[in-house]
Short mmCIF file of C-alpha atoms and ligand atoms in Angstrom, two decimals:
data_model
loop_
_atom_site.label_atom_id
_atom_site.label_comp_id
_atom_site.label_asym_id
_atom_site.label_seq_id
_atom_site.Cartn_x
_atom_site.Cartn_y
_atom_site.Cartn_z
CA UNK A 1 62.80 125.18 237.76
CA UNK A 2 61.42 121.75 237.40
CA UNK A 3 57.49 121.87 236.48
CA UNK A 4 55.72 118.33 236.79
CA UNK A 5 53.96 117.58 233.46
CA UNK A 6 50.75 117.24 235.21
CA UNK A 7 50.46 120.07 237.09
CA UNK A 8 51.60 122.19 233.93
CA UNK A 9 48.06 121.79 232.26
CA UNK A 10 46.26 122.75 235.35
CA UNK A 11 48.65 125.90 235.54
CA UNK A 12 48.41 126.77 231.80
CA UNK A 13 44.54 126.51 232.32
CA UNK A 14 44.73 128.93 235.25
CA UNK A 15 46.77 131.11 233.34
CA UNK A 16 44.64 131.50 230.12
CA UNK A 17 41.96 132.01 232.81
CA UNK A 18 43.59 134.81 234.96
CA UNK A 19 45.02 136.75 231.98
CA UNK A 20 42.09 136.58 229.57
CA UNK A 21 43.67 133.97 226.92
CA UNK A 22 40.78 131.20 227.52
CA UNK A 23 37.64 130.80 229.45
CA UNK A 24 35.42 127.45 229.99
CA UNK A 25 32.50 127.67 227.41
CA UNK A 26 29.19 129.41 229.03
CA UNK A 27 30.99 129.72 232.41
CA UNK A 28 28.39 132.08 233.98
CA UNK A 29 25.83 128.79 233.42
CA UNK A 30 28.60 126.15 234.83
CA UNK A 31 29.90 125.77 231.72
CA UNK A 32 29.32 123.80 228.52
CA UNK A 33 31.57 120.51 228.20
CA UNK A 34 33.77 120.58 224.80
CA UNK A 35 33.30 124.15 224.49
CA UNK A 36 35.83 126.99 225.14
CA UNK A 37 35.65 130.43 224.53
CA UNK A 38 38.70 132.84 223.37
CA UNK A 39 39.30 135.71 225.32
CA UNK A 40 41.29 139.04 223.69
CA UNK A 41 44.51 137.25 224.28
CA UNK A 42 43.87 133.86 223.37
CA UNK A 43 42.00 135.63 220.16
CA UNK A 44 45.10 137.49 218.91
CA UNK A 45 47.54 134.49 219.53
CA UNK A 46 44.72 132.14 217.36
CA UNK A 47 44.74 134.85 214.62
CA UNK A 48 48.83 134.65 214.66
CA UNK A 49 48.66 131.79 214.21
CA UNK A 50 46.08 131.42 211.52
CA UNK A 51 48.28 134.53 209.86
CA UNK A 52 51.08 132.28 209.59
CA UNK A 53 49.49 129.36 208.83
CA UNK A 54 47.70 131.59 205.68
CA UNK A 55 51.23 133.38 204.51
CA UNK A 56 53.17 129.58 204.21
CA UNK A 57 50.28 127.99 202.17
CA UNK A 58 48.30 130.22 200.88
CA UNK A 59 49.88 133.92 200.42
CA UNK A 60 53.37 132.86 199.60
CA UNK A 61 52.59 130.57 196.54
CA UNK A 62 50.94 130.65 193.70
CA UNK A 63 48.53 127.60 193.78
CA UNK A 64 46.53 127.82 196.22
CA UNK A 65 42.52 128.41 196.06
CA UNK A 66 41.43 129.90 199.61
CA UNK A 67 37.80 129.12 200.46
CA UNK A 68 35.25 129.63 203.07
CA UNK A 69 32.07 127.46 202.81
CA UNK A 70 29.34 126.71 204.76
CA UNK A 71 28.98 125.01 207.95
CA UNK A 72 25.47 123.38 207.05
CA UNK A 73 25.78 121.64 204.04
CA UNK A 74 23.52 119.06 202.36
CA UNK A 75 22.79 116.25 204.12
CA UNK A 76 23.41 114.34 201.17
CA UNK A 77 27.69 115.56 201.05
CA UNK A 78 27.88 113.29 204.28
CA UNK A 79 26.20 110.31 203.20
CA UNK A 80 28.35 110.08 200.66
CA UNK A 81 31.57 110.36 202.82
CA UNK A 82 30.20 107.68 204.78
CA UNK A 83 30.12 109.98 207.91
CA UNK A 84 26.17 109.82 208.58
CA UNK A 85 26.70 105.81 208.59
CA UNK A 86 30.06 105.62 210.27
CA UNK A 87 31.78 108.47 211.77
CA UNK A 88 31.79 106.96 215.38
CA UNK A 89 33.79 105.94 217.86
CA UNK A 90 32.98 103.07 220.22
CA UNK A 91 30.74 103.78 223.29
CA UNK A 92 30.31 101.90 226.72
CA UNK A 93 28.22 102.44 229.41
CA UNK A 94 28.89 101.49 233.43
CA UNK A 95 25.69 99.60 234.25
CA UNK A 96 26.09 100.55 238.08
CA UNK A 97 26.55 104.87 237.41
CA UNK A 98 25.53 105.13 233.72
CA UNK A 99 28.38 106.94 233.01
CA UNK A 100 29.95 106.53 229.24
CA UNK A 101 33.52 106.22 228.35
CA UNK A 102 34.83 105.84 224.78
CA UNK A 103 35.69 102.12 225.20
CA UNK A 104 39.12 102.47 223.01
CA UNK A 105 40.38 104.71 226.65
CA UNK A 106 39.60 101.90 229.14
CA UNK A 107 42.28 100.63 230.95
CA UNK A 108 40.39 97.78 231.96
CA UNK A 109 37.38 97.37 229.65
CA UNK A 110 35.36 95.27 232.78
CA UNK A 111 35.62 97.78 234.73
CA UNK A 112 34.32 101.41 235.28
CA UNK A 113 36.91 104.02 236.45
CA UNK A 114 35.08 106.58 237.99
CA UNK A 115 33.05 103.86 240.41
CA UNK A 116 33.85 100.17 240.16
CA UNK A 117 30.64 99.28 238.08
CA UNK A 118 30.60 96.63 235.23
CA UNK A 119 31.14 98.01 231.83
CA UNK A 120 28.47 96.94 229.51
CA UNK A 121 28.50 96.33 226.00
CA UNK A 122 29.76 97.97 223.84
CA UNK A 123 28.14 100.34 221.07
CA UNK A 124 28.77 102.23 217.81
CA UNK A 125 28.16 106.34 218.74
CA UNK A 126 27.85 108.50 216.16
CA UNK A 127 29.56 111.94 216.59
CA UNK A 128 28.10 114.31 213.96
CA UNK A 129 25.68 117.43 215.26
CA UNK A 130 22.33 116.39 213.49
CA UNK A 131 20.06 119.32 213.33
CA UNK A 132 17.06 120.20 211.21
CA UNK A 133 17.35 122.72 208.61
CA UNK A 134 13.56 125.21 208.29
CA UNK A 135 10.45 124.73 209.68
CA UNK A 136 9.97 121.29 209.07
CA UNK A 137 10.93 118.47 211.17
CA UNK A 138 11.33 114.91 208.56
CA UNK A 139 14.03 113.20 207.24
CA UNK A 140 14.89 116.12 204.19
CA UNK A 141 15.43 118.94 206.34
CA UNK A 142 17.73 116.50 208.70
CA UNK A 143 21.48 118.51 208.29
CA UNK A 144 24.94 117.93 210.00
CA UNK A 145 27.08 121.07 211.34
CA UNK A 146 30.15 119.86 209.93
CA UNK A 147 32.56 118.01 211.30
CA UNK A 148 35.52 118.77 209.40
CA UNK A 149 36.16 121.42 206.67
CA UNK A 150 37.65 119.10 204.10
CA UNK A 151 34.11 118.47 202.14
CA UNK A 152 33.21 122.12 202.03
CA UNK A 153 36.45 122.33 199.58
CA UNK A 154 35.65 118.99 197.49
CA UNK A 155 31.88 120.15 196.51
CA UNK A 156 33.61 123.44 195.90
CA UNK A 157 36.32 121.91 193.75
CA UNK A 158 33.79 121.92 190.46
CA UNK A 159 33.61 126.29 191.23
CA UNK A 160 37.16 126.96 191.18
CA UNK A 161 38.06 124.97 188.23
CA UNK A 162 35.02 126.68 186.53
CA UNK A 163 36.27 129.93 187.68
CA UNK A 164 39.64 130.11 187.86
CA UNK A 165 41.19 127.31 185.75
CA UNK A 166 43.90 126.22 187.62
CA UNK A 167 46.62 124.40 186.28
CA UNK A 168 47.28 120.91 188.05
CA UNK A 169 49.16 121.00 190.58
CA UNK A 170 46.78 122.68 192.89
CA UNK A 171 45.22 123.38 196.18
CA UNK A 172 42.29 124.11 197.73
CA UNK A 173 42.55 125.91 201.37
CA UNK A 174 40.33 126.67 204.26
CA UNK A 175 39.91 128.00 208.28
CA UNK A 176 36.96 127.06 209.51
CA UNK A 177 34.88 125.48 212.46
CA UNK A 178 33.95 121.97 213.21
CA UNK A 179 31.92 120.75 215.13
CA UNK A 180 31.96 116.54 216.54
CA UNK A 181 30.18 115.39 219.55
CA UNK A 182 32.97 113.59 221.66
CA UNK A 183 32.13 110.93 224.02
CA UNK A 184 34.42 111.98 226.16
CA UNK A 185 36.08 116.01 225.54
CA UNK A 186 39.62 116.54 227.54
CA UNK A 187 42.80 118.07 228.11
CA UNK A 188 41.83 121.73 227.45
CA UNK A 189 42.01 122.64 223.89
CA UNK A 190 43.26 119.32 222.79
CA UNK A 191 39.91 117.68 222.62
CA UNK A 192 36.81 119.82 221.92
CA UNK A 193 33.04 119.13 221.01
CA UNK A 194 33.80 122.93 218.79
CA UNK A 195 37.02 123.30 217.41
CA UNK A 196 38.59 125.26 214.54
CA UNK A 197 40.85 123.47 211.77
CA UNK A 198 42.47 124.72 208.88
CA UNK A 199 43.02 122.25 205.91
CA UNK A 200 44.08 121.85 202.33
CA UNK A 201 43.57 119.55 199.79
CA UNK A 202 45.90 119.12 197.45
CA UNK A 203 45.48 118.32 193.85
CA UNK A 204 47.47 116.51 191.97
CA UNK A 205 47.16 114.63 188.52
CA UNK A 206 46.25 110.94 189.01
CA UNK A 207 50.34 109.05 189.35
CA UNK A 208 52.02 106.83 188.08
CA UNK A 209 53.68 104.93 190.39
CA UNK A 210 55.50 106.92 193.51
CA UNK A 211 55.21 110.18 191.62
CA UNK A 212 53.02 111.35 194.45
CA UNK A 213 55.89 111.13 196.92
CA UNK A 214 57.46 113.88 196.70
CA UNK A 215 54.96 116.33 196.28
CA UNK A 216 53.84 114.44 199.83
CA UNK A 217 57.12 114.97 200.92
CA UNK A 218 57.58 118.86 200.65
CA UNK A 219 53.90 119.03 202.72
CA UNK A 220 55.10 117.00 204.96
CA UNK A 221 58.61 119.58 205.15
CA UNK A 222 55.96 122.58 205.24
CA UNK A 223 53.81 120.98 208.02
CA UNK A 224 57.21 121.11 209.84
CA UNK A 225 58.45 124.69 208.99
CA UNK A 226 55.26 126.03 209.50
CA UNK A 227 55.65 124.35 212.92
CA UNK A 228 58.70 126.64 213.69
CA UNK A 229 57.48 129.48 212.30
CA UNK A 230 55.15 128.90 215.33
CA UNK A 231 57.98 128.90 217.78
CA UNK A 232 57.59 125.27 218.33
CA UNK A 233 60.10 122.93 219.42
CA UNK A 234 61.69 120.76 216.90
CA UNK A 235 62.44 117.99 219.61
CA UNK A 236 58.90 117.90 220.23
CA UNK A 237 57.60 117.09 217.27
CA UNK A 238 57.05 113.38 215.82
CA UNK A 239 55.83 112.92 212.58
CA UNK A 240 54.95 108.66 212.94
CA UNK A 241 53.66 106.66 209.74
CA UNK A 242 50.40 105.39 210.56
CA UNK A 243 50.70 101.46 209.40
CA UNK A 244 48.10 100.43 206.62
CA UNK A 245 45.57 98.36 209.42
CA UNK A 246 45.27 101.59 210.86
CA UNK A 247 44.52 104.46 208.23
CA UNK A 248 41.60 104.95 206.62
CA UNK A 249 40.48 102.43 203.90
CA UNK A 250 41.02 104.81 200.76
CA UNK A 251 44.30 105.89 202.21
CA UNK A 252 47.48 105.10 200.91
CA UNK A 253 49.78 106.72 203.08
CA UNK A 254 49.45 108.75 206.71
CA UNK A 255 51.68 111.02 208.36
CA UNK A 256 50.18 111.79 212.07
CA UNK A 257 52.21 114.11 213.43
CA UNK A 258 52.24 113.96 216.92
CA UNK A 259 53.34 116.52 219.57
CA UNK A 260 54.55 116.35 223.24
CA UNK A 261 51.61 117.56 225.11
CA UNK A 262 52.05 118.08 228.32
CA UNK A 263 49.96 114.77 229.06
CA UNK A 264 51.63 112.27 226.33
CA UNK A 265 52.84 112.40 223.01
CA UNK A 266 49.04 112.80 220.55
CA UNK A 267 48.25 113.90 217.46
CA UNK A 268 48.52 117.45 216.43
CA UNK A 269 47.92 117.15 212.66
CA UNK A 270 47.73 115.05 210.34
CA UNK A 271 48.81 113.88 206.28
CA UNK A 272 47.14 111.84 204.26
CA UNK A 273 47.02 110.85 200.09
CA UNK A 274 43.59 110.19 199.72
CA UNK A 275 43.81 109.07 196.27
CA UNK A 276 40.43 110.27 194.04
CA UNK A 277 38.66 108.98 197.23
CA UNK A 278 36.63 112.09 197.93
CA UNK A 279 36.36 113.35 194.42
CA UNK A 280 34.47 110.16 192.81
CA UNK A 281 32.36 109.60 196.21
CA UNK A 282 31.13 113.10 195.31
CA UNK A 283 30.64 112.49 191.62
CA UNK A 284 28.94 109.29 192.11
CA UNK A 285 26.57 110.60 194.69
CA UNK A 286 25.63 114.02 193.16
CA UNK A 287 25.61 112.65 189.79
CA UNK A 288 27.82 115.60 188.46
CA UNK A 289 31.35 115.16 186.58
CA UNK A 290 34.11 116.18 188.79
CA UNK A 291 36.67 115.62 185.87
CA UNK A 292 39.42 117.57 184.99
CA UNK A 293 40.19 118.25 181.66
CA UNK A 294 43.99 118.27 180.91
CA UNK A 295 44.04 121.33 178.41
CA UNK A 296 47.79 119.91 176.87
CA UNK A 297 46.78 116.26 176.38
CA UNK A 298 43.05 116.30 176.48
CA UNK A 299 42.76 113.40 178.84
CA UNK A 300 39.90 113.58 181.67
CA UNK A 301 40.51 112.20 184.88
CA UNK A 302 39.39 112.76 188.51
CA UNK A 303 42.90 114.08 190.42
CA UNK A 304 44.13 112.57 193.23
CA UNK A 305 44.63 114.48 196.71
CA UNK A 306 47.08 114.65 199.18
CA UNK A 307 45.61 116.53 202.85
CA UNK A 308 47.06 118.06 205.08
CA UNK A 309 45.33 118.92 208.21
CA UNK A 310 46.10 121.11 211.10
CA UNK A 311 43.70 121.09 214.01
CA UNK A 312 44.17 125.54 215.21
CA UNK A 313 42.80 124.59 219.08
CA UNK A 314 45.89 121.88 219.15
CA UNK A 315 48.14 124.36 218.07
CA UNK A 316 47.55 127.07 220.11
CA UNK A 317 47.87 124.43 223.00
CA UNK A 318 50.99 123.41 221.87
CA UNK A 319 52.07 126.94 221.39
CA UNK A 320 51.11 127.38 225.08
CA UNK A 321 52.81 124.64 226.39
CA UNK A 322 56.47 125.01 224.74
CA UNK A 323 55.84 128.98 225.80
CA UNK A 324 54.97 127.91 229.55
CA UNK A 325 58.05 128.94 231.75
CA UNK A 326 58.71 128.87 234.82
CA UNK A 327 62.18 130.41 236.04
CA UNK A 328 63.83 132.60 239.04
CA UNK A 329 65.01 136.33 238.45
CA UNK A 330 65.72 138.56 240.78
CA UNK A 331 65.71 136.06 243.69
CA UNK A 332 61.23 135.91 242.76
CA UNK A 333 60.03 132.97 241.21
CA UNK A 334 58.24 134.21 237.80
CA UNK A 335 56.06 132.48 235.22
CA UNK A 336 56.09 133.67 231.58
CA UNK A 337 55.40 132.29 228.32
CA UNK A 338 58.38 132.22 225.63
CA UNK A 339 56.23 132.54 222.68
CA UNK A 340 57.96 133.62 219.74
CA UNK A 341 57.78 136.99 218.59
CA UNK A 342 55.73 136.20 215.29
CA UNK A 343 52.72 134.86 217.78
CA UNK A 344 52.80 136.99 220.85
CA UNK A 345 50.14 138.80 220.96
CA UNK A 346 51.27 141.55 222.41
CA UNK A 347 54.56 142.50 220.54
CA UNK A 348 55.64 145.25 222.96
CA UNK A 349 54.60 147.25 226.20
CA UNK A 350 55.17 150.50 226.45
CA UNK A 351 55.19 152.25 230.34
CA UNK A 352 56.02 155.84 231.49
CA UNK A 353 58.16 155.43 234.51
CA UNK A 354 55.65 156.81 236.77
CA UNK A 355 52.30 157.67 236.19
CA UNK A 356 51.78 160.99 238.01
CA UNK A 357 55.26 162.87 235.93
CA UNK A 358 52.92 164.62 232.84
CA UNK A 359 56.15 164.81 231.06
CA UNK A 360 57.16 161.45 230.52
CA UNK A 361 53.03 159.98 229.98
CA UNK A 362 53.30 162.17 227.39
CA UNK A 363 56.42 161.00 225.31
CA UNK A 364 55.59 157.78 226.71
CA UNK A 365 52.23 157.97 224.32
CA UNK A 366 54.05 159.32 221.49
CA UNK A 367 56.42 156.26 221.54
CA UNK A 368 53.40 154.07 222.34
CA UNK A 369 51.68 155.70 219.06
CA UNK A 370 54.59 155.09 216.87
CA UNK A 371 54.99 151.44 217.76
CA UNK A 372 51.38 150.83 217.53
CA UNK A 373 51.12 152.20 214.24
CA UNK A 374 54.18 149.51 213.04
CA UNK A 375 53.22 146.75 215.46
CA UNK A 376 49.44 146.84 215.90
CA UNK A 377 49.27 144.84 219.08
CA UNK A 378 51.24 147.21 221.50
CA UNK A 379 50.29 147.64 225.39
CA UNK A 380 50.37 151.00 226.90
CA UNK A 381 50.72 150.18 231.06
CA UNK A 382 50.87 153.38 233.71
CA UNK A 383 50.08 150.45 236.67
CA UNK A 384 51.95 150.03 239.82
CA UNK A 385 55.64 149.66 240.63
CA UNK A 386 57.45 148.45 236.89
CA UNK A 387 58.45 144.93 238.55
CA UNK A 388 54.66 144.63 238.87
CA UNK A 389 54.14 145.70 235.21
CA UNK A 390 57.03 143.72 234.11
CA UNK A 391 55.41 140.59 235.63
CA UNK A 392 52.28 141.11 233.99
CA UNK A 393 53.78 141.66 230.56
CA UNK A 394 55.99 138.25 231.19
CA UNK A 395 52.66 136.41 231.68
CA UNK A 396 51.19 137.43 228.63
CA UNK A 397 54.30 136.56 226.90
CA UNK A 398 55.12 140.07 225.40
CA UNK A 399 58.95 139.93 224.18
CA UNK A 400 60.22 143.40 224.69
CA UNK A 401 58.72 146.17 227.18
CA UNK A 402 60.07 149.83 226.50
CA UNK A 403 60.79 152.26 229.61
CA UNK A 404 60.54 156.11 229.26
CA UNK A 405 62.24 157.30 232.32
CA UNK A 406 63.77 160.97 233.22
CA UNK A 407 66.60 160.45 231.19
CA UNK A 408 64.52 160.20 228.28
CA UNK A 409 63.64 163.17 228.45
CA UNK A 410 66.45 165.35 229.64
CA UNK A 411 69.45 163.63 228.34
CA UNK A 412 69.60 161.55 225.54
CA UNK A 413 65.97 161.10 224.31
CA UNK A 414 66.66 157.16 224.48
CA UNK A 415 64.33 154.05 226.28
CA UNK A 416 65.06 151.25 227.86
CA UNK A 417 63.72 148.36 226.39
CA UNK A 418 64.11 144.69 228.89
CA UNK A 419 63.68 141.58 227.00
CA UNK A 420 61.37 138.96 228.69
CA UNK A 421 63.42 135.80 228.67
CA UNK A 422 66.71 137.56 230.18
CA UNK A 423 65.68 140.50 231.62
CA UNK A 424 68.38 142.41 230.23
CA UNK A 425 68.01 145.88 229.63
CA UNK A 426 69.20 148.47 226.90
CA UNK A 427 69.47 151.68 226.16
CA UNK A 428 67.98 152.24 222.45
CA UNK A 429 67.21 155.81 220.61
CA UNK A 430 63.59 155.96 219.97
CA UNK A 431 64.32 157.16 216.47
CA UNK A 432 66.19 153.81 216.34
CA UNK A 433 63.36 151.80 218.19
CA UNK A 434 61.18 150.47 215.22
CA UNK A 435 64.02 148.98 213.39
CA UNK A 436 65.76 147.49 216.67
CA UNK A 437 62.41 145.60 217.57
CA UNK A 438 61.42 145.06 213.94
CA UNK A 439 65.06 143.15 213.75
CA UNK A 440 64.14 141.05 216.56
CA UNK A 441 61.07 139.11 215.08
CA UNK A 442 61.70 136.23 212.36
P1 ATP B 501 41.89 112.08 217.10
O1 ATP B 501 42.39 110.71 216.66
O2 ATP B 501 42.77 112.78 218.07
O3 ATP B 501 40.43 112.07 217.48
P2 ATP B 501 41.42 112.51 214.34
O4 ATP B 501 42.44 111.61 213.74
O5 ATP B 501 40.01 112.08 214.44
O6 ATP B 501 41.93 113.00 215.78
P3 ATP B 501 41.23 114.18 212.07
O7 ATP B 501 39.89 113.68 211.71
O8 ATP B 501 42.41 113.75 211.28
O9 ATP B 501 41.49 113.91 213.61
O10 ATP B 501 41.15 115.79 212.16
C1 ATP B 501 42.19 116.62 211.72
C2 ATP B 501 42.73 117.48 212.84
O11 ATP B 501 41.68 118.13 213.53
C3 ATP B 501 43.46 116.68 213.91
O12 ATP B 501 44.80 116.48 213.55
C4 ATP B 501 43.34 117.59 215.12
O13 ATP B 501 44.36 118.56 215.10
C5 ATP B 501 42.01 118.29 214.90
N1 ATP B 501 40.97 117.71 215.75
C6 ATP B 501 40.28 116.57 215.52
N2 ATP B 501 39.40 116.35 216.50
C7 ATP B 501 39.52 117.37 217.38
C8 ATP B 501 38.86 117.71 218.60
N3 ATP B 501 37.89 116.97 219.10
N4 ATP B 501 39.25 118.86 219.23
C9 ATP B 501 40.23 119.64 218.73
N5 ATP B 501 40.88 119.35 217.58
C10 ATP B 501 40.53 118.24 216.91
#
């Protein structure tokens, strides 16, 4: 069945609402704009998804540096980024209802949207958190809550070498909050006042010539895999070269990869060689060398990095959206999420037949115990009529649901299991259970 791309939002909202995925920030208070809160659902699909994101570029290989720093750093780390003086985005104000827009979303840049009003001029707004660090209110205890997670690995760069004495190639990882006060937080997830990112920053020894490429190449490739090991659709991803007038100064090359969002193609995450950028802002403010010393040739230098950088609240939205289904069985009209196996959060449901037949509650538990132990996130459901239960378990977006029904138990000590997407049903031995729903995730 045909779903309009703007009504699919407001329905994937509701959804996350009604079965405990995501709730409005501070709801009992009416809410805090930018800010959303994770319910159990919503929690276990994030962590999926941070799982995965962890096993491609950190777990599986053998040079990567996973860090977790602190939110509050010195104030100093972001005047030397130049994000106290110029992380902003432009600001205008309607002189008739003083509301503000950012002025880059204006259709017409005269003219207010929400009443009419002139548009006045317009005016640099700074989006970091400034708060003040101890008892002291003055301009040294002034601190930022940060607004990406990238600087927490530079000014961390200096440990790990220290430490660990990695060979170059390298890269530094992290999963963290940030935190940037939008003018104007929307669509959901997609833009948030608190989000969650997870980034790396790649090392790399300072190139000659294109020998960067293809090390920015296979990110790039990963950034993609890692994409499907999501259960995103190829087809709706876009990987677009950001021209030079448009990236960054100290950039030399940028890869936004863009998604199809249920309200436009926008960014989802994002590529970019920063060159030694970063590293010599950070040497030259702090005063410290942040040199690498090339044990083989004994040359110093300050190595180049290459970013990538995944924004987790995007990607669960995307997740969401390529899950969101709706479809016909039965002759009912259903809704249910298609999320891959590796990201559902609940991996399989386990239900007695009926509730009030000791008999099969009890081998129903035994099976729920066994897949739990293997699986972790397993549903045991003893609710209603099994259509009802079914329902549920297709809104959530669990793949399989398991049946223990009379015949279980007098016959042939088999279940049914019913996979979500067809509703087909099969008979399956529970000693051969684990292995026939362990062969069904990637
Ligand atoms: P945009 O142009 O959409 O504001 P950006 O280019 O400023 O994004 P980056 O600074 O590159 O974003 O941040 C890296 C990633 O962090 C983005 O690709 C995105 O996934 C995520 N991100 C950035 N801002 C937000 C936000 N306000 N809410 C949720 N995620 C965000």
């Amino acid at each position: 069945m045909e779903t309009k791309e703007n009504d699919k939002m407001e329905k994937i909202i509701s959804l996350c609402k009604r079965r405990g995925f995501v709730f409005q920030g501070s709801e009992i208070y009416g809410g805090l704009a930018g800010t959303w809160d994770y319910g159990p659902y919503g929690e276990i699909l994030k962590w999926n998804i941070k799982d995965l994101w962890l096993k491609r570029f950190v777990r599986d290989r053998e040079d990567m540096y996973q860090v977790d720093a602190a939110i509050l750093m010195n104030q100093k780390v972001w005047q030397a980024t130049g994000h106290v003086s110029g992380f902003s985005d432009p600001l205008v104000e309607c002189e008739k209802c003083k509301k503000r827009f950012r002025a880059d979303t204006l259709i017409d840049a005269k003219k207010c949207p929400s009443c009419g009003g002139k548009i006045g001029a317009e005016k640099q707004f700074n989006m970091l958190f400034k708060t003040n660090i101890g008892a002291v209110e003055d301009e040294n205890s002034i601190s930022y809550l940060r607004p990406e997670t990238a600087q927490g690995m530079f000014v961390n760069y200096k440990n790990i070498i220290d430490t660990f004495h990695p060979k170059l190639p390298f890269g530094l990882a992290q999963i963290g909050k940030a935190f940037r006060n939008e003018i104007a937080p929307r669509d959901f997830l997609f833009r948030a006042r608190e989000f969650e990112q997870m980034e790396i920053e790649y090392l790399i020894k300072p190139p000659k010539d294109d020998e960067w490429k293809p090390v920015f190449e296979s990110l790039k490739e990963e950034m993609i895999n890692f994409s499907k090991d999501i259960g995103l659709d190829e087809k709706h991803i876009h990987p677009i070269e950001v021209a030079e007038a448009d990236r960054a100064f100290y950039s030399q090359r940028t890869i936004d990869v863009e998604f199809d969002f249920p309200f436009g193609q926008k960014e989802l995450y994002g590529l970019a060689y920063r060159t030694d950028y970063d590293l010599k802002r950070h040497s030259e403010s702090s005063g410290v060398a942040l040199e690498y010393l090339d044990e083989e040739t004994k040359e110093k230098f300050i190595p180049h990095c290459i970013e990538p950088s995944f924004g987790l609240d995007r990607a669960v939205l995307a997740v969401l959206s390529d899950a969101y289904t709706e479809d016909e069985m039965n002759g009912e009209k259903r809704v249910y999420l298609k999320f891959s196996p590796n990201v559902a959060p609940v991996k399989v449901a386990v239900f007695p037949l009926l509730k009030n037949k000791p008999d099969l509650v009890r081998k129903a538990r035994e099976v729920y115990a066994m897949l739990k132990k293997e699986f972790g996130n397993v549903e045991f459901d003893d609710n209603g009529n099994i259509g009802k239960r079914y329902r549920r378990q297709d809104e959530i977006g669990t793949p399989f649901c398991v049946t223990i029904d009379f015949e279980t138990i007098e016959k042939d000590g088999a279940v049914t299991v019913r996979d979500r997407d067809t509703g087909k049903q099969e008979r399956v031995e529970i000693a051969k259970l684990e292995e026939f729903v362990k062969g069904k995730f990637k």
